[in-house]
Coordinates of C-alpha atoms and ligand atoms in Angstrom, one line a residue:
X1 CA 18.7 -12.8 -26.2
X2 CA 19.6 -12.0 -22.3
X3 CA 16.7 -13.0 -20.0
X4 CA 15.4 -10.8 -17.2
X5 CA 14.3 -12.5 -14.7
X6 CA 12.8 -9.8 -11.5
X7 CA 13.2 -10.5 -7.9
X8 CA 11.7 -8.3 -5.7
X9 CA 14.2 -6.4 -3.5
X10 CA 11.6 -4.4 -0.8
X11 CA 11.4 -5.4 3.0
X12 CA 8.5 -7.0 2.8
X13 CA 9.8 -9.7 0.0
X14 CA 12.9 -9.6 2.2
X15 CA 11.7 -10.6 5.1
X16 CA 9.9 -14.2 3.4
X17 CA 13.1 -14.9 2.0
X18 CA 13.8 -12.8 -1.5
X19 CA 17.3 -12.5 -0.7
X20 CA 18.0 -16.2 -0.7
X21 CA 15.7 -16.9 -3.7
X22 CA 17.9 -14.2 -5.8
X23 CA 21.5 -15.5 -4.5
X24 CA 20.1 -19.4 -5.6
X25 CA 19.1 -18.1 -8.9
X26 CA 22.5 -16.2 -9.2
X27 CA 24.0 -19.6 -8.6
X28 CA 21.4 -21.1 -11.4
X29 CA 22.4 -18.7 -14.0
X30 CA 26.1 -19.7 -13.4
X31 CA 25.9 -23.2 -13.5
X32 CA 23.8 -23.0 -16.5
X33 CA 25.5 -20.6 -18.3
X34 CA 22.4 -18.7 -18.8
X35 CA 22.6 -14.9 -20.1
X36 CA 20.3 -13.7 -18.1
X37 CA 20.5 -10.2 -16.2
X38 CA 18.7 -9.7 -12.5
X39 CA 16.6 -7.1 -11.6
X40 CA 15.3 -5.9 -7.9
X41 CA 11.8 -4.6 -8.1
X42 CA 9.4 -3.6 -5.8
X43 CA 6.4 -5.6 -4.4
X44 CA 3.4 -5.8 -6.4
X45 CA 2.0 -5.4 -3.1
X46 CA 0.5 -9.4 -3.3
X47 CA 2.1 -10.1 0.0
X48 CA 1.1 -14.3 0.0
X49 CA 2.5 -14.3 -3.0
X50 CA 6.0 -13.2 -2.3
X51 CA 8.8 -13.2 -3.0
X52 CA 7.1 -13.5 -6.6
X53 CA 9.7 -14.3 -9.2
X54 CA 9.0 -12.8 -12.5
X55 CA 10.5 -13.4 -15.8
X56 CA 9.9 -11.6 -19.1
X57 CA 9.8 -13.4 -21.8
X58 CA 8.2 -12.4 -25.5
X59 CA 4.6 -13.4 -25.0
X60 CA 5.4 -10.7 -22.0
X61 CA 6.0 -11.6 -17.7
X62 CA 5.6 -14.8 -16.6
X63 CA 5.2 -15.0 -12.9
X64 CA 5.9 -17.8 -10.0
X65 CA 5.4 -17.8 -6.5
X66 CA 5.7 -17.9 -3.6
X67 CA 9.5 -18.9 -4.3
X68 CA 11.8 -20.2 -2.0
X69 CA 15.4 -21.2 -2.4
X70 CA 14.8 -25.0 -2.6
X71 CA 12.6 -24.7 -5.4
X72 CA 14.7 -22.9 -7.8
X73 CA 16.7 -25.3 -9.3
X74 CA 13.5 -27.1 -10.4
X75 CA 11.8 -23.9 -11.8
X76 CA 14.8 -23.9 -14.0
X77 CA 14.5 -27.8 -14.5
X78 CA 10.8 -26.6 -15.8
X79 CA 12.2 -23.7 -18.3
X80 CA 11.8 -20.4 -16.2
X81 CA 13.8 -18.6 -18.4
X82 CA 11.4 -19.0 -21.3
X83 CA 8.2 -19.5 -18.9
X84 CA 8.3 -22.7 -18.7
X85 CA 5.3 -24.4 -16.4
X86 CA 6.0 -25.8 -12.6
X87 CA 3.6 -26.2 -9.7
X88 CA 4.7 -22.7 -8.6
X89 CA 3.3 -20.8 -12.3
X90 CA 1.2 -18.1 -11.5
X91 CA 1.3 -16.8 -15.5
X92 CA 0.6 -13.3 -16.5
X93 CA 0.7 -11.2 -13.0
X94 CA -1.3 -8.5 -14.4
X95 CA -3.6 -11.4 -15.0
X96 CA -4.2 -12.3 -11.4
X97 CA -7.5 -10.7 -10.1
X98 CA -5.9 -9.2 -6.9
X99 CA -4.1 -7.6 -9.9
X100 CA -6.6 -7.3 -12.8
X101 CA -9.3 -5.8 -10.1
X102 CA -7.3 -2.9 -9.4
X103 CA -6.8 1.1 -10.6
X104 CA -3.1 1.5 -10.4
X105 CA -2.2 5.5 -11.1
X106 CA 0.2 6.2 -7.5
X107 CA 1.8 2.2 -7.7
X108 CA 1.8 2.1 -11.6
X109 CA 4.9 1.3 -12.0
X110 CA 6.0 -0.1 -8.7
X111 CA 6.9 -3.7 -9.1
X112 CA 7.5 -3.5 -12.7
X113 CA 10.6 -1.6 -12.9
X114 CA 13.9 -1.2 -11.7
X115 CA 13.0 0.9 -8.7
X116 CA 17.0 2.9 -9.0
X117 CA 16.9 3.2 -12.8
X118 CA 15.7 6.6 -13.7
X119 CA 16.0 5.3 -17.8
X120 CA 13.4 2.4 -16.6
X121 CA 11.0 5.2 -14.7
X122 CA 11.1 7.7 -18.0
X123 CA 10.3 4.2 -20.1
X124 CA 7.0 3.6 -17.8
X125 CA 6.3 7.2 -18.0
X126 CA 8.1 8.9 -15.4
X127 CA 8.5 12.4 -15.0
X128 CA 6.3 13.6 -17.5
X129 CA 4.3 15.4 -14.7
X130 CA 7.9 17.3 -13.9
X131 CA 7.9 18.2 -17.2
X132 CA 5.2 19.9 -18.0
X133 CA 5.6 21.9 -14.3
X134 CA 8.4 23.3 -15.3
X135 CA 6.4 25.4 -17.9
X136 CA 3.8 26.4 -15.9
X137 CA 3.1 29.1 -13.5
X138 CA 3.4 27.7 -9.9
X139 CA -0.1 29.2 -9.1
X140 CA -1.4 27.0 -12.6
X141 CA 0.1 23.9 -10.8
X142 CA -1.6 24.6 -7.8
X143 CA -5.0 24.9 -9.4
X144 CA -4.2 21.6 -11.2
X145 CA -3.7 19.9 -8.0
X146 CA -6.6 21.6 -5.9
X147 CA -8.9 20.6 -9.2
X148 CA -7.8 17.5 -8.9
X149 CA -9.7 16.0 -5.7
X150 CA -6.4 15.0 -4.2
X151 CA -6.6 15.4 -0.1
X152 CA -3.9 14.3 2.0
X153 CA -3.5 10.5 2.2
X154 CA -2.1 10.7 5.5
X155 CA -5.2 10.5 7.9
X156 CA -6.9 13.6 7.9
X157 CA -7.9 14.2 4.5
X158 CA -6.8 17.9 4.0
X159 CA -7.4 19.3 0.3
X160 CA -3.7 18.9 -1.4
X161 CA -4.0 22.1 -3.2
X162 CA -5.4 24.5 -0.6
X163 CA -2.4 23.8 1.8
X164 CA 0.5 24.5 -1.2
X165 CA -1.6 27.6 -2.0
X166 CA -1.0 29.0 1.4
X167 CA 2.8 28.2 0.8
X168 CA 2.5 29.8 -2.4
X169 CA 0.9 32.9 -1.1
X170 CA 2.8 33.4 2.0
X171 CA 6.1 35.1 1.2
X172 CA 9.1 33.8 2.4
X173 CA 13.1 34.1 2.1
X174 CA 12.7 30.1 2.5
X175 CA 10.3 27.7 1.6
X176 CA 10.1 23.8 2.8
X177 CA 9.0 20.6 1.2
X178 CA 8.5 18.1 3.8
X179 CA 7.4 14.7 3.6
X180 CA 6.1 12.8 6.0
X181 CA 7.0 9.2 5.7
X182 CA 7.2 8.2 9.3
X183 CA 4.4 5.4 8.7
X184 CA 3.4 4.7 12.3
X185 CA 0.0 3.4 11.8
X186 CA -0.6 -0.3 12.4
X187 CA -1.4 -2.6 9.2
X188 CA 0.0 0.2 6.5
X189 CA 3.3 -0.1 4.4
X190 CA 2.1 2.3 1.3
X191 CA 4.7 4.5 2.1
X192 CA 7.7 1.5 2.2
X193 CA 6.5 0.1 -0.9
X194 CA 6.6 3.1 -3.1
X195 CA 9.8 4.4 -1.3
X196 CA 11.5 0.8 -2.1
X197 CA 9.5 -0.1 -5.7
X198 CA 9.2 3.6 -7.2
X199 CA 11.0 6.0 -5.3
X200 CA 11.8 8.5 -8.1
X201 CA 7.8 9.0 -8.0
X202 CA 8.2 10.8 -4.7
X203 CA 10.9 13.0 -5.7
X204 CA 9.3 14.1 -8.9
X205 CA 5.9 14.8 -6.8
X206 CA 8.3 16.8 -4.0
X207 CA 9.9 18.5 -7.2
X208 CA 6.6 19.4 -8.5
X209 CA 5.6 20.6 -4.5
X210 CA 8.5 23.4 -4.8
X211 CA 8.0 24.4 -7.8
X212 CA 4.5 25.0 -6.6
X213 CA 4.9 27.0 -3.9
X214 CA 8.5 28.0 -4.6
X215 CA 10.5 26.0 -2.1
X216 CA 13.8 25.1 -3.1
X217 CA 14.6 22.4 -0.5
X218 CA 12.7 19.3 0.5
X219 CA 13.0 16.8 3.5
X220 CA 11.7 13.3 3.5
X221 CA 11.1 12.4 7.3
X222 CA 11.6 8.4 7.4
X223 CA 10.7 6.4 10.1
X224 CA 13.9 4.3 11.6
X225 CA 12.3 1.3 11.1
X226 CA 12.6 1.1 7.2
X227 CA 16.1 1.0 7.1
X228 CA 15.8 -0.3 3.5
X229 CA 13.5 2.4 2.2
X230 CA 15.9 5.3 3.6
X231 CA 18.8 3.4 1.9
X232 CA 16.3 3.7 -1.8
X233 CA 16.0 6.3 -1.2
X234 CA 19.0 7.7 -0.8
X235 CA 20.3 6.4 -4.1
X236 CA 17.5 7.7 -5.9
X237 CA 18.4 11.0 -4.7
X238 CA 21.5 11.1 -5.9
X239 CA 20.7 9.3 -9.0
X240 CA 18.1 12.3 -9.9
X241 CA 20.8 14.7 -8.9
X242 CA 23.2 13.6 -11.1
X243 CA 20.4 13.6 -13.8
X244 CA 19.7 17.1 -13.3
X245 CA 16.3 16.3 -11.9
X246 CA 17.5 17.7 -8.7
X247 CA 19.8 20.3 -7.5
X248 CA 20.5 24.0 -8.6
X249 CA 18.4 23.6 -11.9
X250 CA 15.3 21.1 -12.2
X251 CA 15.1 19.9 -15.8
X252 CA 16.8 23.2 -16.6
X253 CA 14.6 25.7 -15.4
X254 CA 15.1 28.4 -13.1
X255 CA 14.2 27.2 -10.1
X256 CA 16.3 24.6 -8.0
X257 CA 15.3 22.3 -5.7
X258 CA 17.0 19.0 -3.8
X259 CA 15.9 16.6 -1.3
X260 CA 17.2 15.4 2.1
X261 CA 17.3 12.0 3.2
X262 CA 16.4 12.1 7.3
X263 CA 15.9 9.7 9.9
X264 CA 13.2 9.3 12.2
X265 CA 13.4 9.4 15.8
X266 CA 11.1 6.0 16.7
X267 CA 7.9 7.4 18.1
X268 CA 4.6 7.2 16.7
X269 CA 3.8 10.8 17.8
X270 CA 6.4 12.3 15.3
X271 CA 4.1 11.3 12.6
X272 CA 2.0 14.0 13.7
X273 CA 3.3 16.8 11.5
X274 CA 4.1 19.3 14.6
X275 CA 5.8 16.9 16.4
X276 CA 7.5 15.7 12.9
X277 CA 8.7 19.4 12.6
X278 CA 10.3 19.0 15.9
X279 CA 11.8 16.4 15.6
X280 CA 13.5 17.7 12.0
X281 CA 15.1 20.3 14.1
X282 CA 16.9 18.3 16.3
X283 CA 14.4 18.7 19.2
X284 CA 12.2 16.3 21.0
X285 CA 8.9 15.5 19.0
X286 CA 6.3 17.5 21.2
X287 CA 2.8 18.5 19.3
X288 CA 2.9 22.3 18.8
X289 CA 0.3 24.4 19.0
X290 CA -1.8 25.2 16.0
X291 CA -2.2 28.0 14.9
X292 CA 0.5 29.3 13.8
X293 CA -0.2 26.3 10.7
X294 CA 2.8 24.9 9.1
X295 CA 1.9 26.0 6.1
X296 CA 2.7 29.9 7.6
X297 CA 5.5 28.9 10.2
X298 CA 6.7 25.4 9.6
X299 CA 10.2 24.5 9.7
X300 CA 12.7 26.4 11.4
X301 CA 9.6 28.8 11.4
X302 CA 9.2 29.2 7.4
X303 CA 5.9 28.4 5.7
X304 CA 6.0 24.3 5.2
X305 CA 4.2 21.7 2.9
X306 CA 3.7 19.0 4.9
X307 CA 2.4 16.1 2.9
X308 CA 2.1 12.2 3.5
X309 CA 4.6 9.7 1.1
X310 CA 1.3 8.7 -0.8
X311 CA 0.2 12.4 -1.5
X312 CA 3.0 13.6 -3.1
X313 CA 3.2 10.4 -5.2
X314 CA 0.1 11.0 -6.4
X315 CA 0.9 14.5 -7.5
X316 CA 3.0 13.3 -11.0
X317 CA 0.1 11.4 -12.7
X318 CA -2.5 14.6 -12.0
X319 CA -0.1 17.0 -13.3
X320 CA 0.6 14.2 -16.7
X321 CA -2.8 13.5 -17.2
X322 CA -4.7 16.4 -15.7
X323 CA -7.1 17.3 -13.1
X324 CA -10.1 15.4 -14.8
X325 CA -8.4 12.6 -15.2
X326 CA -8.1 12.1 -11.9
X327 CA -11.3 13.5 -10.4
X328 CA -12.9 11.3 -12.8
X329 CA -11.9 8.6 -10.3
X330 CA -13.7 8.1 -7.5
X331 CA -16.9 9.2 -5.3
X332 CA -18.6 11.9 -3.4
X333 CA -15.7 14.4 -2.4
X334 CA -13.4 11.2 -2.0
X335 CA -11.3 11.5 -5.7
X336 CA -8.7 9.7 -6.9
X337 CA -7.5 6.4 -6.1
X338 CA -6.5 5.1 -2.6
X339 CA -4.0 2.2 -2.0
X340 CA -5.9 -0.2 0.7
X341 CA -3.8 -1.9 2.8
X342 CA -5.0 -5.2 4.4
X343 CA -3.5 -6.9 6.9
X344 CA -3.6 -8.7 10.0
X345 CA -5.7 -12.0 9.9
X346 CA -6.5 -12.1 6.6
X347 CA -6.1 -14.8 3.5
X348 CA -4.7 -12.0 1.2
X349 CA -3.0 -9.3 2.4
X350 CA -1.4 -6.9 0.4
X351 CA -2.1 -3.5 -1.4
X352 CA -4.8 -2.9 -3.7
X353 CA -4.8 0.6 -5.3
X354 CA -8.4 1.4 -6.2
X355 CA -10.9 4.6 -7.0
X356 CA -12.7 5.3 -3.7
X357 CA -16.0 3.4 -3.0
X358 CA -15.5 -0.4 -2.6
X359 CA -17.3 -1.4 0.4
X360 CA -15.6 -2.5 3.2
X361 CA -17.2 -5.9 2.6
X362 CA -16.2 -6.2 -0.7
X363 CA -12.5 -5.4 0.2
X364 CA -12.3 -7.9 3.9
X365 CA -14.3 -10.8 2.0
X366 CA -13.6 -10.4 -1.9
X367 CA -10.5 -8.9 -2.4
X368 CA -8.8 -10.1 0.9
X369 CA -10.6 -13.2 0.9
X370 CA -11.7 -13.8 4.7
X371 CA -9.6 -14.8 7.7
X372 CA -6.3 -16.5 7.4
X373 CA -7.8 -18.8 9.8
X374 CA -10.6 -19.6 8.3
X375 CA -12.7 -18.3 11.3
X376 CA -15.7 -15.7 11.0
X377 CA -14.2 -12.5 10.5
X378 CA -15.5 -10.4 13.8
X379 CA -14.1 -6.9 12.9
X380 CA -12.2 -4.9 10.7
X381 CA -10.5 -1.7 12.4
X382 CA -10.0 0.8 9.8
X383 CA -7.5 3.7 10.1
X384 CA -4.7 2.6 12.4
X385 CA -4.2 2.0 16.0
X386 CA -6.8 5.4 16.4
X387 CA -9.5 3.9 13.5
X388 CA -12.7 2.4 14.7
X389 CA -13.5 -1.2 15.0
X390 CA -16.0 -2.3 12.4
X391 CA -18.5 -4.7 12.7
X392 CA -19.8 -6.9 9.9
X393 CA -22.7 -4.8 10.1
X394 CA -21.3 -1.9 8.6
X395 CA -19.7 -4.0 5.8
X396 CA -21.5 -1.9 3.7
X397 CA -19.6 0.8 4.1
X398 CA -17.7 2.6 0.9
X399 CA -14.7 3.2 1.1
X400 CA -14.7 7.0 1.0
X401 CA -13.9 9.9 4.0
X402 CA -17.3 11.1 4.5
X403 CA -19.3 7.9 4.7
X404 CA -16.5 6.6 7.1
X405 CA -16.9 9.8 9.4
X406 CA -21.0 9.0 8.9
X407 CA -20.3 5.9 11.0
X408 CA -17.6 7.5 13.6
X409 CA -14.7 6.1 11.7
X410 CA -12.5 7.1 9.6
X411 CA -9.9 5.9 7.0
X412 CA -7.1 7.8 8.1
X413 CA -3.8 6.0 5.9
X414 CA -6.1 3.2 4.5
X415 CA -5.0 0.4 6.8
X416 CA -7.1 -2.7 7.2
X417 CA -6.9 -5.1 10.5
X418 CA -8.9 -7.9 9.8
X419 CA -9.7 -10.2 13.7
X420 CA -11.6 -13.2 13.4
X421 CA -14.2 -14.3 16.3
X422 CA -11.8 -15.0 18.5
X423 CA -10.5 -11.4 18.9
X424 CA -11.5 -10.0 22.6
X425 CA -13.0 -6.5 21.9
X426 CA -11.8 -5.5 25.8
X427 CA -8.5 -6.4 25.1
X428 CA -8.4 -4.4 21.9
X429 CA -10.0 -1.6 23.2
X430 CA -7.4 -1.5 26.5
X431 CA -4.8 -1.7 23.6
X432 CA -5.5 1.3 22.1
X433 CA -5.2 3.2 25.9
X434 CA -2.2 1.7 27.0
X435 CA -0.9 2.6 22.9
X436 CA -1.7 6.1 23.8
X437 CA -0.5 6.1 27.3
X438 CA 3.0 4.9 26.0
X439 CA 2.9 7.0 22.9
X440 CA 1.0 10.1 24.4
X441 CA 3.8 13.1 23.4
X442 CA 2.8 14.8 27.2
X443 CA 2.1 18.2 26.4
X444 CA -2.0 18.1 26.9
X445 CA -3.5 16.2 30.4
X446 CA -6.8 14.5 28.7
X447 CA -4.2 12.5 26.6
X448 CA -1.5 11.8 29.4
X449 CA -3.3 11.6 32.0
X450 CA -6.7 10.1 30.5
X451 CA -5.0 6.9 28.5
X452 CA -3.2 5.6 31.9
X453 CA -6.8 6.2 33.7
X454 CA -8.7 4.7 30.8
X455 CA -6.4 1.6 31.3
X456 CA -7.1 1.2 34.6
X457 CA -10.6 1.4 34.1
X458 CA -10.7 -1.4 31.6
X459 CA -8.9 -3.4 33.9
X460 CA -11.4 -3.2 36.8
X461 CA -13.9 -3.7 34.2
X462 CA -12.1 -7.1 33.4
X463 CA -12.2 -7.8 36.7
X464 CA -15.8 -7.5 37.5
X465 CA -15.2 -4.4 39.5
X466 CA -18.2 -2.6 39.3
X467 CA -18.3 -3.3 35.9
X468 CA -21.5 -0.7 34.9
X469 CA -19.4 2.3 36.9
X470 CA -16.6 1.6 35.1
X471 CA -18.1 1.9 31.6
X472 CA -19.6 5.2 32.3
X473 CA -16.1 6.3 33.8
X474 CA -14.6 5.2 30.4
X475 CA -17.8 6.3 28.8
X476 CA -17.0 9.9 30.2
X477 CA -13.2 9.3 29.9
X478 CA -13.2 8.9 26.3
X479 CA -15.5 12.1 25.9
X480 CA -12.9 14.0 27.7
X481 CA -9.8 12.9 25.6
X482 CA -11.9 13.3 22.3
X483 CA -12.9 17.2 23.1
X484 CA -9.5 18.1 25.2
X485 CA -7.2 16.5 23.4
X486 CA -4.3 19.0 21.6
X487 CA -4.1 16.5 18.9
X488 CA -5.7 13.4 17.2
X489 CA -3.7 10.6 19.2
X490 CA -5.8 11.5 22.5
X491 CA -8.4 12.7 20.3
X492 CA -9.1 9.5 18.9
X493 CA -8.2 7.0 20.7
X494 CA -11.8 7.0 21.5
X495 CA -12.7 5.8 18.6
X496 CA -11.4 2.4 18.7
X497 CA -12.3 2.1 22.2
X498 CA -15.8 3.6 21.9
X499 CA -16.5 1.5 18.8
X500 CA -15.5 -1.8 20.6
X501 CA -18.0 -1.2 23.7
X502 CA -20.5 0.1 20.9
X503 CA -20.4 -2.9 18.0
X504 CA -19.9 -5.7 20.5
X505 CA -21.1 -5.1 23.9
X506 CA -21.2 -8.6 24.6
X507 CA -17.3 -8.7 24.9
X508 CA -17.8 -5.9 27.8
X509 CA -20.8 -7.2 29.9
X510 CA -20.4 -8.2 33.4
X511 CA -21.0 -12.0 32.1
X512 CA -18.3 -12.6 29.5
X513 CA -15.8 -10.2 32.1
X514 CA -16.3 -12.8 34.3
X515 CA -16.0 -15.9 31.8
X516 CA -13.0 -14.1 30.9
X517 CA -11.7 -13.7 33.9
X518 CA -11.9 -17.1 34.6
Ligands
FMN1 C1 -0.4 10.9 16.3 C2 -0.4 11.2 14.9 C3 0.4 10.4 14.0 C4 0.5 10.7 12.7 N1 1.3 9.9 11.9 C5 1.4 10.1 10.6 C6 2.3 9.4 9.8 O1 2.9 8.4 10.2 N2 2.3 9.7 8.4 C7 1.6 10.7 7.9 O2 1.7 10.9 6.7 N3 0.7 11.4 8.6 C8 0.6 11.2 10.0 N4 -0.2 12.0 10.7 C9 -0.9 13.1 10.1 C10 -0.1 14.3 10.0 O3 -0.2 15.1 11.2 C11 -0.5 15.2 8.8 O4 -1.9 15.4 8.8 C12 0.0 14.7 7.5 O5 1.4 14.6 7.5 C13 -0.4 15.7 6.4 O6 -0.1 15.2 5.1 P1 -1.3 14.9 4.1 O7 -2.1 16.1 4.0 O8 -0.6 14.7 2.8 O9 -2.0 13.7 4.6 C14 -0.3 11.7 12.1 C15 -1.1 12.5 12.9 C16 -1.2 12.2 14.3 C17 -2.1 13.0 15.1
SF4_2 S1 -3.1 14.6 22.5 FE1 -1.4 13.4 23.4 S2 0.1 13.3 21.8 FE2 -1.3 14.9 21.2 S3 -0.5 16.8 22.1 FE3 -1.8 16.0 23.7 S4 -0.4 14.7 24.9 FE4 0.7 15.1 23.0

């Protein structure tokens, strides 16, 4: 019998030296004369782990890791085609407890199966949610989703359903599908992994999107970073067209509906779905004025879903296993499952899908398993470069939108950025002005103007410069850009700042400014 033996194929395996593992095992094979067929998955998002070498066998997948080139030829010294044991077995992956511990409905398959083979998707259960659209009535599929929980995974949290009914009911000659998988915040790579390990999840949650709301084209809005993801991407597309998925007819119905692949233009702010809109059209990605919404006059000025990678991803398993089945997941008016993504100085990082509700604790110190460097962790900051910093005091936050907001946070794409006692709150907290000030689009003044001034504030404040003055200035500064802003990046960049002079004063007083300055 031919052995499969799966390498993972996604950036993040790239970049700790996948590429070199799979071209040694090619080399392996050959030597050995082994039948044995390769296959380049996606991350199982266990990110210390990779690149995780996986080989099925009939007691089911045997993993190994983390693999480098130089060890292969021992693993199949030890019997990796039939599982053999080495100093590099991990056993069953699903097994593991960063595995085992989690609720995988969005990233079910991702890491599993071939992520190009649309035969491999339908085999794990792919586009049964497509399926059973095509038979409904789009405003049925809207209820579904709306009954479902699901709010926009993307930072702010919007109810799914609500914004396609406004699609839906606004009528149109043209209707857009547009996803947003520009991915700027710090510590998140959701959208990358199920782009590069499941991308035909996406396109049957888009397909589902225009049926919806009837829409009959689709954009996905990558980020020019992820050259790999726009390249999966791109094949999946045409794989699904030539399937019939996509194109004039979807799954035969009446209603077509295809997908572009697009390029991003490099700036954080074209995240921000205006600017993103922009950008789409060929002009420079400058926050619009709301209202009109995009759902009424989106792009090229025709009513717009605008929906985050993770969102739309999430839309196939809702409309497969119903609303319930989702809702049923989950707490308070957080439903569903969210994929966490920790990074930064942490033991594990990676991404754990989960039901909303794990406490913050429970995720930094169980599931992520402290610091890297062994150090105290100091804070957590949730969200992205615009999230709050988190003391250890607040560990016991859950996971969920409201309790974060409770605690002027917020969860915004579910990135983690685990700092260890050594991290200097005042240099984080000038961070996230001079992040704005270089990524501030320009259109509002609190924002432009505030970031630069809020950096020169925190400097004088390093400096001992009248160090109480200058906390009131930044004090009054940040309530300025939070209330004035056009948009969330100078409307929240107060957030991290704020929480760093809240949670750990002791980084900011006149004393440690001047130890630091020393
Ligand atoms: C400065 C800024 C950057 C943003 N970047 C992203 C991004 O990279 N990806 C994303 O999905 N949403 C981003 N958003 C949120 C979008 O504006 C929008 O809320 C989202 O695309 C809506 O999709 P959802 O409802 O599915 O979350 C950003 C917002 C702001 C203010
Ligand atoms: S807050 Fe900043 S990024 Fe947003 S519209 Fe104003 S200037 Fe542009």
């Amino acid at each position: 019998m031919s052995v499969t033996i799966y390498i993972p194929g996604d950036s993040g395996s790239l970049s700790l030296g996948a590429e070199k593992v799979a071209k040694a095992v090619e080399k392996e094979i050959a030597a050995r004369g082994i039948d044995a067929r390769i296959v380049r998955n996606g991350s199982r998002g266990l990110y210390w782990l990779e690149p995780m070498v996986e080989v099925r066998t009939e007691a089911g997948r045997v993993a190994y890791g983390p693999v480098s080139a130089k060890d292969v030829a021992s693993l199949f010294d030890a019997g990796l085609a039939n599982g053999g044991q080495h100093k590099l077995s991990l056993g069953d992956p699903e097994k593991l407890p960063f595995v085992a511990k989690q609720t995988r409905l969005t990233f079910a398959r991702c890491g599993i199966t071939d992520p190009i083979s649309l035969e491999d998707y339908e085999a794990h259960g792919g586009l049964a949610g497509l399926r059973k659209a095509v038979s409904m009535a789009p405003a049925d599929i809207v209820k579904q989703v709306t009954e479902s929980g699901l709010r926009g995974r993307g930072g702010a949290g919007f109810p799914t359903g609500i914004k396609w009914k406004t699609v839906l009911d606004t009528a149109a000659d043209q209707k857009y599908i547009v996803c947003n998988a520009d991915e700027g915040d710090s510590a998140t790579f959701a959208d990358r992994m199920i782009m590069e390990g499941d991308p035909f999840v996406l396109i049957e949650g888009m397909a589902i999107a225009g049926l919806a709301t009837h829409a009959t084209k689709g954009y996905v809005y990558i980020r020019s970073e992820y050259p790999h993801a726009i390249a999966v991407m791109d094949k999946a597309v045409k794989v699904a067209r030539r399937a019939g998925v996509l194109g004039k007819s979807v799954l035969g119905s009446s209603q077509g509906f295809d997908i572009e692949i697009r390029s991003g233009a490099g700036a954080y702010v074209c995240g921000e779905e205006t600017s993103l809109l922009n950008s789409l059209e060929g002009k420079r990605g400058v926050v619009r004025a709301k209202p009109p919404l995009p759902a009424i006059q989106g792009l090229f000025g025709k009513p717009t879903v605008i929906n985050n990678v993770i969102s739309l991803a999430s839309v196939p398993i809702v409309m497969d296993k119903g609303a319930q089945y989702y809702k049923d997941f989950g707490m308070g008016r957080s439903r569903g499952t969210i994929p966490i993504q920790i990074a930064g100085n942490v033991k594990h990082g990676g991404l754990f899908e989960v039901a909303f509700g794990l406490t913050l604790g429970e995720i930094v110190d169980e599931i992520g398993g402290g610091t890297a460097t062994g150090r105290p962790v100091k804070a957590v900051q949730v969200g992205g470069p615009l999230g709050a910093y988190f003391p250890r005091a607040l560990f016991d936050t859950p996971f969920d939108y409201e309790e974060f907001a409770k605690r002027d946070g917020l969860i915004g794409h579910a990135g983690i950025t685990v700092f260890d006692d050594s991290a200097d709150m005042l240099k984080q907290a000038r961070f996230a002005m001079e992040f704005c000030a270089i990524e501030s689009c320009g259109k509002c003044t609190p924002c432009r103007i505030g970031s630069t001034r809020g950096v020169e504030t925190l400097d004088k404040l390093k400096q001992n410069i009248e160090p109480e003055k200058q906390l009131a200035l930044v004090t009054d500064l940040c309530n300025t850009m939070k209330f004035g802003s056009l948009c969330a990046l100078g409307g929240f960049t107060p957030y991290p700042v704020m929480s760093a002079i809240h949670h750990f004063p002791e980084d900011f007083r006149p004393a440690a400014v001047a130890q630091a300055a020393e």
